[in-house]
Each structure stands twice: as C-alpha cells, then as structure tokens.
Amino acid sequence: MTTTEKPGAELPLQQLDHVVIRFAGDSGDGMQITGNQFTHTSALVGNDLATLPDFPAEIRAPAGTRPGVSGFQLQFSSRDVHTPGDAPDVLVAMNPAALAVNIKDLKKGGIVVANTGNFKDSDLRKAQLEKNPLTDGSLEGFRVIEVDINSRVAEALSESPLSTKDKQRCKNFYTLGLMYWVYSRPLEPTMEWLATKFKNKPELVDANQKALQAGFNAGDIHELFQGHYEVPKATDLPTGTYRNIMGNQALAMGLVAGAKLANLQPVLGSYPITPASTILESLAAYKHYGVVTIQAEDEIAAICAAIGASYAGALGMTSTSGPGMALKGEAMGLAVSTELPLVIVDIQRAGPSTGMPTKVEQSDLLQSIFGRNGDTPMPVIAVSSPTDAFALAIEACRIAVQYMTPVILLSDNFVANGAEPWRLPSMDDLKPFPASFVSKPEGHQTYKRDARGSRPWVKPGTAGMEFRIGGLEKDTDGNISIDPDNHRSMTDQRHQKVQNVADSIPTPEVFGPQEGDLLILGWGSTGGIITQGVQTAQAQGHNVSRIHLTHVWPLPNGLDEIFGRFKAILIPEMNMGQMTRVMRSEMPHHNFISYPKVTGQPFLTTEIVDKIESLLSK
C-alpha cells in the first residue's frame, strides 16, 4: 500500500492492490442493487473483480431478523482475481442482524461501517442481541465507523415530495455514495443508471441521486475515515473490449449464439424457479433475434414444449433448478429415446427438496448423469464462472446438434448471480456447426447412424419421410419393437453415441508440475477458488497441481494417464462427494480423496490451502 497527497484533498489517498467489501442489510435495504452498482462502476474503472451475492433463503423473512439478512460481497483488484475473496476488508452493516451474521467473517483489523439509525432497542431484539455490539466492546480489534444513515438521508431529502418511508428507501444510495468516496469511484455511472431506471418517476431519480451525492460528500465533510483509497486499473488482463456480466446473462447469450451457429431457431420452454428464472427473463428480451420463450404452467409442460420444438426442427431448450430437474426426468428420457437435440440448463441450489433456494451446492451431478428411469445416457457439462458461461452454452448447443442428444448444462447459484468482467469474443472465434436435415427418402432409416453415432434429423411433414415418434422402443427403421436383441442393440448404440462425445473434446490441461504428490481436481464453480488456493500453496513451496473439468460426462480422454502421475487426487466439491464417487467407479485404481462442503456457501481459498497443507504434511 502506498500513500500520496492528492492535489486539492485534505485527506491522504492510499493506493491498494485489492479490496474485499461486503454490503449487508435487510432484504428491503437494497443491498443487491448497491453491490451491483459498485460492481458495475468498478468494472468501468478497469478493475478485475468477482462477486458473491447472498440472498435470504426464506421468502419474506421478518424485517430486521437474521434470516432476513441480504449480503453482497465483491473483490475488486488491480490484478487478475479468481474469487470474491475470503475475509472482507470492509463490512457495511445496515442493522444489528447484518452485523451479527457477518462480523465473524470480517478480517482482523477490518472496517465496520454501521448504520446507527437502525440500532435501537427494538432492532437489537429482532436480531436476538441482548447488548448493543457498538457499545459492549465486542467489536474491539475492528475499526468501527458509526453513521446515522437514516437521519442523514432524511436531512438530504428534506425538500423531497416523497413520503418518509420512501425517503428511507434511498439510504442504500447514500451508503453507496459514501463507499464511492472511500474507494475513489465516480458517481456518473450510477447517476445515469438511476436516470434510466426511474425515467418515468422523476421524483425517484432526484431523491436517489441526491442521496448518492450526499453520501459521497459526507466522506469529505464529516471526515469519518482517516483517508480514502484507490485501487488502480488492472493491467494484466488480456487486451480487448470488456463488459461486466452475470452468469445467467452470459449463459442466455450463449444459448442464442449457439442456436445461431447451428442455424436453428432457439425455443425455450421454462417454468420460473430460483435461481434459474433470469434465464427465461433474459431470453424473453431477445425476440428480435428470433428467440421464442414459453413460460409454461409447470416443469413437465416446459420441457415437453422444448422437445416438441426440436421435433419440429428448432433447437429446444429448457431451464430449471434441482427440484425442476426431478420433475423433468420422464420427459428427459423421452428426449433420449427419440434422440432429439435438447439443451437442459440446471442452475443448482442447496437441497434436498426445497432446501435453501438461494444458497449454493453442486449436488445435482449424480442426478444429471444417472438420475432417470432406464438407461438414459446424456452428456453433462459444467460452467465454472460467469465469464465462461457464454462459451459453454454454445458448447452444449454444439453437442446437442452434432450428436442428436439432450445435453445437461450445469451451473449453480454462485455462478448464476456472480459477476465478472467479460472480454467480448471475436466473431471469428465462434465456429458454426450448422444442423442438417434429411429430405430424401431413398435409403433412409430413422435410426441409421453416422460416424458420430447420430441419427438423421427429419422435419415432420417432409414428403415421403413419415415416421413414428414417442417413448416406445424402436428398431432401426423406426418401427415399435419389443424384440430383446433389438432393445439391447439400441441401448448400446445410445450409450456409445454419448461416449463418442469424448472424441470431440480436449484433454484438460494440468496446471503446475505434471507429476507429483497431489493433484487437485475441480469441476464447475469451484474452479476459481481452487485456482487461487493452488497458486497460494505453490507460492508457499508445496508440490501441488490442479486440473479442472468442464465436460463431466462422458469423462474426457486422457484422464487415466494423468491421474497415474500423481500419488493422490483431491476433489473439493460442494456436495457429499458425488464426483469422487464417479471417479472411483470409473477409475478405482487411483487414490481419490473426497473433500465435501455442504454449508450453502462456496469454498474459501484458505480452506483449500489448509487441506493441501494437511495432506502434504502426512
């Protein structure tokens, strides 16, 4: 950290390499908006960043209570970062419940910004606190900044025509303005966003902009902080044009692009479910690209509509989360039996049953690979970050079209609602994979297969090429068959087709020593945390490497040889060891070590480093 005197400023400007900040408050305090605006502005400044929104798991949890706390954490940096950070440097707590829930995570010596306007006796009771933590000495070791944001906002908006209640809804922007001053962020992007967001309600534009400006001015006027800080623009990122993007947004764009590269119309059949609903919402906004969206009455209708779209010659898609995947199971088997292309997006969340809808888990892996009646194989790929969701959505479309198969695209809460700077891809890098339809009846057989094992795709109504469709077993000509030998043959062919997908994907790269004591295997959203943990452990002198899977079924070629070069393979995953079970069943001769976590929160970098140290010290 360096300290300089900024011309015209009374307080010193300190330069920092990176900062981890967490906004926390009640569900109605606008913490997600605050975090997203800070994220957007930091991206425009040129910082690299990663975010972790944390929503309450209960709908309408009582205001001011611990279950109702909403949080948003981000790390913004002058260098490449892979995670939203472990321990926050700064905790902005809008009420006692937010403070009580989050203070255990704050870095030793970190800053607490507390809204004293919400620390009345009634607020303490709602938060199940017998004493006020601002006065009982429990915050010793932290730097506490007390601000009565409620009264500051009321003062700033004293001439506003809004009601008292509506004025207090602006306090998140006062808080945002204060933190903009502390970390030298410009106000203009949020000012412009407010003007657009509330363009039909000028009184809201004026009030929120005044609150934002008042918070920013307070940094200088009240001298609450010893100085303010600056995180310079990141200079080690690849050159290109960047935009800030969330995981579900990138995934939706990838689905549109994938259908375009296949020269097919994208048709999404979906039913709203947390945290997948924003995919439906995003795709509904792309009607001008020919996207058709169907908000069905339930999960079964949604996937059946998507299968019908593929039958008609479009690219059917459906989006859901774990509970919806269970309901779609029979229809997924229908898609396997009919061998139609279909992209099934599963944004995983903590279960079982309703579980914790807004918390993160990777617990749908076994369901995705094996969780249907009968032998119903289908490829499964997993998104690791918001910025690769676009490419992997395209990859799901490619596999579905080229192999005439349903494909499951796994993401999760961490990726779906997280955000990162995304470098816009070059159009030259997006290779088309146009679908082909058979229209000549001579020599045609419904299940005659090409070199990939894919059957021909015929649009219904093609003259002279009528065929049967449905879930009953067929023979090669498409006739219903209960012949035992035919069923065995068709089952083998469907399995082999999916296994053939491995021939079209690369062997994952090993990062670090190519052989040694320990290899860390990750899949899905653990990618960034494992990357940071392994880099930290390597810097401490540990002989450790990492490998990451995006194609989780079928397993890529070459893994057996890679695993043979290491004494042990550690698999951290946010479930009870599902990938470990898959690996042990496929390659039982290797030493796989399970490292499960099922708290509804992602791994911390320190947890990965500590586990590496414990294994290598034995």
PDB file of N, CA and C in Angstrom, residues 22-98:
ATOM      1  N   ARG A  22     -18.085  -6.081   1.736  1.00  0.00           N
ATOM      2  CA  ARG A  22     -19.372  -6.772   1.839  1.00  0.00           C
ATOM      3  C   ARG A  22     -20.432  -5.786   2.318  1.00  0.00           C
ATOM      4  N   PHE A  23     -21.497  -5.668   1.538  1.00  0.00           N
ATOM      5  CA  PHE A  23     -22.671  -4.891   1.928  1.00  0.00           C
ATOM      6  C   PHE A  23     -23.686  -5.853   2.533  1.00  0.00           C
ATOM      7  N   ALA A  24     -24.250  -5.511   3.683  1.00  0.00           N
ATOM      8  CA  ALA A  24     -25.205  -6.401   4.333  1.00  0.00           C
ATOM      9  C   ALA A  24     -26.303  -5.596   5.003  1.00  0.00           C
ATOM     10  N   GLY A  25     -27.530  -6.062   4.830  1.00  0.00           N
ATOM     11  CA  GLY A  25     -28.664  -5.391   5.445  1.00  0.00           C
ATOM     12  C   GLY A  25     -29.911  -6.230   5.305  1.00  0.00           C
ATOM     13  N   ASP A  26     -31.032  -5.622   5.553  1.00  0.00           N
ATOM     14  CA  ASP A  26     -32.298  -6.316   5.413  1.00  0.00           C
ATOM     15  C   ASP A  26     -32.625  -6.493   3.934  1.00  0.00           C
ATOM     16  N   SER A  27     -33.520  -7.446   3.635  1.00  0.00           N
ATOM     17  CA  SER A  27     -33.908  -7.676   2.244  1.00  0.00           C
ATOM     18  C   SER A  27     -34.427  -6.416   1.578  1.00  0.00           C
ATOM     19  N   GLY A  28     -35.046  -5.533   2.325  1.00  0.00           N
ATOM     20  CA  GLY A  28     -35.577  -4.303   1.756  1.00  0.00           C
ATOM     21  C   GLY A  28     -34.602  -3.154   1.706  1.00  0.00           C
ATOM     22  N   ASP A  29     -33.352  -3.382   2.116  1.00  0.00           N
ATOM     23  CA  ASP A  29     -32.368  -2.298   2.158  1.00  0.00           C
ATOM     24  C   ASP A  29     -31.647  -2.078   0.833  1.00  0.00           C
ATOM     25  N   GLY A  30     -31.911  -2.917  -0.157  1.00  0.00           N
ATOM     26  CA  GLY A  30     -31.312  -2.706  -1.476  1.00  0.00           C
ATOM     27  C   GLY A  30     -29.841  -3.061  -1.575  1.00  0.00           C
ATOM     28  N   MET A  31     -29.417  -4.051  -0.807  1.00  0.00           N
ATOM     29  CA  MET A  31     -28.001  -4.409  -0.820  1.00  0.00           C
ATOM     30  C   MET A  31     -27.552  -5.013  -2.157  1.00  0.00           C
ATOM     31  N   GLN A  32     -28.457  -5.744  -2.827  1.00  0.00           N
ATOM     32  CA  GLN A  32     -28.079  -6.317  -4.120  1.00  0.00           C
ATOM     33  C   GLN A  32     -27.894  -5.217  -5.163  1.00  0.00           C
ATOM     34  N   ILE A  33     -28.765  -4.219  -5.140  1.00  0.00           N
ATOM     35  CA  ILE A  33     -28.600  -3.093  -6.059  1.00  0.00           C
ATOM     36  C   ILE A  33     -27.318  -2.343  -5.745  1.00  0.00           C
ATOM     37  N   THR A  34     -27.071  -2.116  -4.458  1.00  0.00           N
ATOM     38  CA  THR A  34     -25.854  -1.416  -4.044  1.00  0.00           C
ATOM     39  C   THR A  34     -24.619  -2.162  -4.529  1.00  0.00           C
ATOM     40  N   GLY A  35     -24.584  -3.473  -4.290  1.00  0.00           N
ATOM     41  CA  GLY A  35     -23.438  -4.264  -4.720  1.00  0.00           C
ATOM     42  C   GLY A  35     -23.280  -4.298  -6.221  1.00  0.00           C
ATOM     43  N   ASN A  36     -24.387  -4.439  -6.929  1.00  0.00           N
ATOM     44  CA  ASN A  36     -24.309  -4.485  -8.389  1.00  0.00           C
ATOM     45  C   ASN A  36     -23.834  -3.159  -8.971  1.00  0.00           C
ATOM     46  N   GLN A  37     -24.267  -2.049  -8.387  1.00  0.00           N
ATOM     47  CA  GLN A  37     -23.807  -0.753  -8.878  1.00  0.00           C
ATOM     48  C   GLN A  37     -22.327  -0.528  -8.577  1.00  0.00           C
ATOM     49  N   PHE A  38     -21.893  -0.934  -7.395  1.00  0.00           N
ATOM     50  CA  PHE A  38     -20.461  -0.826  -7.083  1.00  0.00           C
ATOM     51  C   PHE A  38     -19.650  -1.694  -8.035  1.00  0.00           C
ATOM     52  N   THR A  39     -20.179  -2.882  -8.338  1.00  0.00           N
ATOM     53  CA  THR A  39     -19.518  -3.787  -9.269  1.00  0.00           C
ATOM     54  C   THR A  39     -19.423  -3.169 -10.659  1.00  0.00           C
ATOM     55  N   HIS A  40     -20.544  -2.660 -11.154  1.00  0.00           N
ATOM     56  CA  HIS A  40     -20.587  -2.074 -12.490  1.00  0.00           C
ATOM     57  C   HIS A  40     -19.609  -0.913 -12.611  1.00  0.00           C
ATOM     58  N   THR A  41     -19.587  -0.056 -11.605  1.00  0.00           N
ATOM     59  CA  THR A  41     -18.695   1.099 -11.641  1.00  0.00           C
ATOM     60  C   THR A  41     -17.233   0.669 -11.587  1.00  0.00           C
ATOM     61  N   SER A  42     -16.936  -0.339 -10.766  1.00  0.00           N
ATOM     62  CA  SER A  42     -15.558  -0.825 -10.671  1.00  0.00           C
ATOM     63  C   SER A  42     -15.099  -1.454 -11.985  1.00  0.00           C
ATOM     64  N   ALA A  43     -16.017  -2.114 -12.672  1.00  0.00           N
ATOM     65  CA  ALA A  43     -15.675  -2.670 -13.976  1.00  0.00           C
ATOM     66  C   ALA A  43     -15.360  -1.560 -14.966  1.00  0.00           C
ATOM     67  N   LEU A  44     -16.137  -0.470 -14.920  1.00  0.00           N
ATOM     68  CA  LEU A  44     -15.877   0.654 -15.817  1.00  0.00           C
ATOM     69  C   LEU A  44     -14.552   1.334 -15.496  1.00  0.00           C
ATOM     70  N   VAL A  45     -14.190   1.350 -14.222  1.00  0.00           N
ATOM     71  CA  VAL A  45     -12.898   1.908 -13.820  1.00  0.00           C
ATOM     72  C   VAL A  45     -11.753   1.083 -14.390  1.00  0.00           C
ATOM     73  N   GLY A  46     -11.997  -0.216 -14.624  1.00  0.00           N
ATOM     74  CA  GLY A  46     -10.965  -1.074 -15.203  1.00  0.00           C
ATOM     75  C   GLY A  46     -10.417  -2.091 -14.234  1.00  0.00           C
ATOM     76  N   ASN A  47     -11.065  -2.249 -13.069  1.00  0.00           N
ATOM     77  CA  ASN A  47     -10.612  -3.271 -12.120  1.00  0.00           C
ATOM     78  C   ASN A  47     -11.067  -4.654 -12.568  1.00  0.00           C
ATOM     79  N   ASP A  48     -10.276  -5.672 -12.239  1.00  0.00           N
ATOM     80  CA  ASP A  48     -10.792  -7.030 -12.316  1.00  0.00           C
ATOM     81  C   ASP A  48     -11.587  -7.258 -11.041  1.00  0.00           C
ATOM     82  N   LEU A  49     -12.582  -8.133 -11.120  1.00  0.00           N
ATOM     83  CA  LEU A  49     -13.434  -8.316  -9.946  1.00  0.00           C
ATOM     84  C   LEU A  49     -14.154  -9.649 -10.002  1.00  0.00           C
ATOM     85  N   ALA A  50     -14.663 -10.061  -8.859  1.00  0.00           N
ATOM     86  CA  ALA A  50     -15.530 -11.233  -8.741  1.00  0.00           C
ATOM     87  C   ALA A  50     -16.504 -10.948  -7.615  1.00  0.00           C
ATOM     88  N   THR A  51     -17.732 -11.442  -7.733  1.00  0.00           N
ATOM     89  CA  THR A  51     -18.769 -11.097  -6.769  1.00  0.00           C
ATOM     90  C   THR A  51     -19.429 -12.343  -6.189  1.00  0.00           C
ATOM     91  N   LEU A  52     -20.050 -12.152  -5.026  1.00  0.00           N
ATOM     92  CA  LEU A  52     -20.810 -13.209  -4.367  1.00  0.00           C
ATOM     93  C   LEU A  52     -22.065 -12.607  -3.747  1.00  0.00           C
ATOM     94  N   PRO A  53     -23.180 -12.547  -4.501  1.00  0.00           N
ATOM     95  CA  PRO A  53     -24.449 -12.146  -3.887  1.00  0.00           C
ATOM     96  C   PRO A  53     -24.929 -13.247  -2.943  1.00  0.00           C
ATOM     97  N   ASP A  54     -25.538 -12.857  -1.841  1.00  0.00           N
ATOM     98  CA  ASP A  54     -26.019 -13.829  -0.853  1.00  0.00           C
ATOM     99  C   ASP A  54     -27.420 -13.419  -0.427  1.00  0.00           C
ATOM    100  N   PHE A  55     -28.430 -14.098  -0.988  1.00  0.00           N
ATOM    101  CA  PHE A  55     -29.824 -13.764  -0.741  1.00  0.00           C
ATOM    102  C   PHE A  55     -30.354 -14.546   0.457  1.00  0.00           C
ATOM    103  N   PRO A  56     -31.363 -14.020   1.143  1.00  0.00           N
ATOM    104  CA  PRO A  56     -32.021 -14.817   2.190  1.00  0.00           C
ATOM    105  C   PRO A  56     -32.655 -16.061   1.588  1.00  0.00           C
ATOM    106  N   ALA A  57     -32.624 -17.160   2.338  1.00  0.00           N
ATOM    107  CA  ALA A  57     -33.203 -18.408   1.843  1.00  0.00           C
ATOM    108  C   ALA A  57     -34.710 -18.440   2.023  1.00  0.00           C
ATOM    109  N   GLU A  58     -35.239 -17.611   2.904  1.00  0.00           N
ATOM    110  CA  GLU A  58     -36.680 -17.584   3.143  1.00  0.00           C
ATOM    111  C   GLU A  58     -37.320 -16.424   2.379  1.00  0.00           C
ATOM    112  N   ILE A  59     -38.501 -16.661   1.852  1.00  0.00           N
ATOM    113  CA  ILE A  59     -39.255 -15.599   1.209  1.00  0.00           C
ATOM    114  C   ILE A  59     -39.919 -14.752   2.291  1.00  0.00           C
ATOM    115  N   ARG A  60     -39.691 -13.446   2.213  1.00  0.00           N
ATOM    116  CA  ARG A  60     -40.304 -12.512   3.156  1.00  0.00           C
ATOM    117  C   ARG A  60     -39.956 -12.832   4.615  1.00  0.00           C
ATOM    118  N   ALA A  61     -38.691 -13.130   4.875  1.00  0.00           N
ATOM    119  CA  ALA A  61     -38.286 -13.296   6.266  1.00  0.00           C
ATOM    120  C   ALA A  61     -38.535 -11.986   7.011  1.00  0.00           C
ATOM    121  N   PRO A  62     -38.905 -12.046   8.290  1.00  0.00           N
ATOM    122  CA  PRO A  62     -39.232 -10.816   9.030  1.00  0.00           C
ATOM    123  C   PRO A  62     -38.113  -9.782   8.962  1.00  0.00           C
ATOM    124  N   ALA A  63     -38.484  -8.539   8.710  1.00  0.00           N
ATOM    125  CA  ALA A  63     -37.502  -7.458   8.595  1.00  0.00           C
ATOM    126  C   ALA A  63     -36.695  -7.328   9.883  1.00  0.00           C
ATOM    127  N   GLY A  64     -35.408  -7.120   9.728  1.00  0.00           N
ATOM    128  CA  GLY A  64     -34.532  -6.906  10.863  1.00  0.00           C
ATOM    129  C   GLY A  64     -34.058  -8.158  11.550  1.00  0.00           C
ATOM    130  N   THR A  65     -34.478  -9.340  11.066  1.00  0.00           N
ATOM    131  CA  THR A  65     -34.065 -10.598  11.696  1.00  0.00           C
ATOM    132  C   THR A  65     -32.874 -11.207  10.961  1.00  0.00           C
ATOM    133  N   ARG A  66     -32.229 -12.138  11.607  1.00  0.00           N
ATOM    134  CA  ARG A  66     -31.058 -12.774  10.993  1.00  0.00           C
ATOM    135  C   ARG A  66     -31.400 -13.544   9.712  1.00  0.00           C
ATOM    136  N   PRO A  67     -32.524 -14.296   9.671  1.00  0.00           N
ATOM    137  CA  PRO A  67     -32.851 -14.976   8.403  1.00  0.00           C
ATOM    138  C   PRO A  67     -33.122 -14.011   7.253  1.00  0.00           C
ATOM    139  N   GLY A  68     -33.439 -12.753   7.571  1.00  0.00           N
ATOM    140  CA  GLY A  68     -33.751 -11.788   6.519  1.00  0.00           C
ATOM    141  C   GLY A  68     -32.559 -11.020   5.988  1.00  0.00           C
ATOM    142  N   VAL A  69     -31.357 -11.354   6.463  1.00  0.00           N
ATOM    143  CA  VAL A  69     -30.167 -10.599   6.045  1.00  0.00           C
ATOM    144  C   VAL A  69     -29.808 -10.921   4.602  1.00  0.00           C
ATOM    145  N   SER A  70     -29.599  -9.880   3.831  1.00  0.00           N
ATOM    146  CA  SER A  70     -29.160  -9.993   2.441  1.00  0.00           C
ATOM    147  C   SER A  70     -27.761  -9.405   2.331  1.00  0.00           C
ATOM    148  N   GLY A  71     -26.866 -10.104   1.634  1.00  0.00           N
ATOM    149  CA  GLY A  71     -25.484  -9.644   1.525  1.00  0.00           C
ATOM    150  C   GLY A  71     -24.982  -9.633   0.100  1.00  0.00           C
ATOM    151  N   PHE A  72     -23.967  -8.852  -0.128  1.00  0.00           N
ATOM    152  CA  PHE A  72     -23.312  -8.806  -1.439  1.00  0.00           C
ATOM    153  C   PHE A  72     -21.835  -8.528  -1.201  1.00  0.00           C
ATOM    154  N   GLN A  73     -20.986  -9.481  -1.584  1.00  0.00           N
ATOM    155  CA  GLN A  73     -19.540  -9.329  -1.427  1.00  0.00           C
ATOM    156  C   GLN A  73     -18.879  -9.249  -2.789  1.00  0.00           C
ATOM    157  N   LEU A  74     -17.891  -8.375  -2.902  1.00  0.00           N
ATOM    158  CA  LEU A  74     -17.091  -8.350  -4.116  1.00  0.00           C
ATOM    159  C   LEU A  74     -15.643  -8.053  -3.788  1.00  0.00           C
ATOM    160  N   GLN A  75     -14.779  -8.593  -4.611  1.00  0.00           N
ATOM    161  CA  GLN A  75     -13.364  -8.253  -4.585  1.00  0.00           C
ATOM    162  C   GLN A  75     -13.053  -7.512  -5.874  1.00  0.00           C
ATOM    163  N   PHE A  76     -12.502  -6.315  -5.753  1.00  0.00           N
ATOM    164  CA  PHE A  76     -12.057  -5.586  -6.940  1.00  0.00           C
ATOM    165  C   PHE A  76     -10.566  -5.330  -6.792  1.00  0.00           C
ATOM    166  N   SER A  77      -9.848  -5.401  -7.922  1.00  0.00           N
ATOM    167  CA  SER A  77      -8.403  -5.520  -7.830  1.00  0.00           C
ATOM    168  C   SER A  77      -7.707  -4.884  -9.025  1.00  0.00           C
ATOM    169  N   SER A  78      -6.437  -4.569  -8.830  1.00  0.00           N
ATOM    170  CA  SER A  78      -5.592  -4.075  -9.917  1.00  0.00           C
ATOM    171  C   SER A  78      -4.875  -5.209 -10.630  1.00  0.00           C
ATOM    172  N   ARG A  79      -5.193  -6.452 -10.244  1.00  0.00           N
ATOM    173  CA  ARG A  79      -4.605  -7.626 -10.886  1.00  0.00           C
ATOM    174  C   ARG A  79      -5.692  -8.675 -11.090  1.00  0.00           C
ATOM    175  N   ASP A  80      -5.335  -9.739 -11.758  1.00  0.00           N
ATOM    176  CA  ASP A  80      -6.281 -10.808 -12.051  1.00  0.00           C
ATOM    177  C   ASP A  80      -6.718 -11.489 -10.754  1.00  0.00           C
ATOM    178  N   VAL A  81      -8.023 -11.616 -10.562  1.00  0.00           N
ATOM    179  CA  VAL A  81      -8.544 -12.308  -9.381  1.00  0.00           C
ATOM    180  C   VAL A  81      -9.462 -13.441  -9.828  1.00  0.00           C
ATOM    181  N   HIS A  82      -9.588 -14.444  -8.972  1.00  0.00           N
ATOM    182  CA  HIS A  82     -10.369 -15.628  -9.307  1.00  0.00           C
ATOM    183  C   HIS A  82     -11.561 -15.843  -8.374  1.00  0.00           C
ATOM    184  N   THR A  83     -11.617 -15.111  -7.265  1.00  0.00           N
ATOM    185  CA  THR A  83     -12.663 -15.336  -6.263  1.00  0.00           C
ATOM    186  C   THR A  83     -13.180 -13.995  -5.736  1.00  0.00           C
ATOM    187  N   PRO A  84     -14.347 -13.992  -5.103  1.00  0.00           N
ATOM    188  CA  PRO A  84     -14.838 -12.765  -4.454  1.00  0.00           C
ATOM    189  C   PRO A  84     -14.151 -12.485  -3.123  1.00  0.00           C
ATOM    190  N   GLY A  85     -13.134 -13.267  -2.797  1.00  0.00           N
ATOM    191  CA  GLY A  85     -12.384 -13.038  -1.571  1.00  0.00           C
ATOM    192  C   GLY A  85     -12.891 -13.881  -0.419  1.00  0.00           C
ATOM    193  N   ASP A  86     -12.024 -14.107   0.537  1.00  0.00           N
ATOM    194  CA  ASP A  86     -12.396 -14.862   1.733  1.00  0.00           C
ATOM    195  C   ASP A  86     -12.966 -13.915   2.789  1.00  0.00           C
ATOM    196  N   ALA A  87     -12.073 -13.257   3.539  1.00  0.00           N
ATOM    197  CA  ALA A  87     -12.491 -12.355   4.609  1.00  0.00           C
ATOM    198  C   ALA A  87     -12.611 -10.930   4.065  1.00  0.00           C
ATOM    199  N   PRO A  88     -13.750 -10.262   4.273  1.00  0.00           N
ATOM    200  CA  PRO A  88     -13.890  -8.876   3.815  1.00  0.00           C
ATOM    201  C   PRO A  88     -12.931  -7.937   4.545  1.00  0.00           C
ATOM    202  N   ASP A  89     -12.453  -6.933   3.826  1.00  0.00           N
ATOM    203  CA  ASP A  89     -11.710  -5.839   4.454  1.00  0.00           C
ATOM    204  C   ASP A  89     -12.676  -4.852   5.095  1.00  0.00           C
ATOM    205  N   VAL A  90     -13.865  -4.745   4.505  1.00  0.00           N
ATOM    206  CA  VAL A  90     -14.868  -3.779   4.961  1.00  0.00           C
ATOM    207  C   VAL A  90     -16.219  -4.465   5.032  1.00  0.00           C
ATOM    208  N   LEU A  91     -16.932  -4.252   6.122  1.00  0.00           N
ATOM    209  CA  LEU A  91     -18.299  -4.714   6.267  1.00  0.00           C
ATOM    210  C   LEU A  91     -19.203  -3.508   6.466  1.00  0.00           C
ATOM    211  N   VAL A  92     -20.138  -3.316   5.547  1.00  0.00           N
ATOM    212  CA  VAL A  92     -21.146  -2.275   5.696  1.00  0.00           C
ATOM    213  C   VAL A  92     -22.398  -2.945   6.246  1.00  0.00           C
ATOM    214  N   ALA A  93     -22.750  -2.638   7.486  1.00  0.00           N
ATOM    215  CA  ALA A  93     -23.874  -3.284   8.174  1.00  0.00           C
ATOM    216  C   ALA A  93     -24.988  -2.267   8.383  1.00  0.00           C
ATOM    217  N   MET A  94     -26.130  -2.530   7.758  1.00  0.00           N
ATOM    218  CA  MET A  94     -27.247  -1.587   7.820  1.00  0.00           C
ATOM    219  C   MET A  94     -28.114  -1.773   9.059  1.00  0.00           C
ATOM    220  N   ASN A  95     -27.927  -2.883   9.798  1.00  0.00           N
ATOM    221  CA  ASN A  95     -28.703  -3.108  11.021  1.00  0.00           C
ATOM    222  C   ASN A  95     -27.977  -4.120  11.895  1.00  0.00           C
ATOM    223  N   PRO A  96     -28.430  -4.335  13.127  1.00  0.00           N
ATOM    224  CA  PRO A  96     -27.742  -5.262  14.029  1.00  0.00           C
ATOM    225  C   PRO A  96     -27.712  -6.695  13.517  1.00  0.00           C
ATOM    226  N   ALA A  97     -28.785  -7.153  12.869  1.00  0.00           N
ATOM    227  CA  ALA A  97     -28.798  -8.522  12.351  1.00  0.00           C
ATOM    228  C   ALA A  97     -27.713  -8.718  11.311  1.00  0.00           C
ATOM    229  N   ALA A  98     -27.539  -7.737  10.414  1.00  0.00           N
ATOM    230  CA  ALA A  98     -26.490  -7.822   9.397  1.00  0.00           C
ATOM    231  C   ALA A  98     -25.106  -7.878  10.039  1.00  0.00           C
TER     232      ALA A  98
END
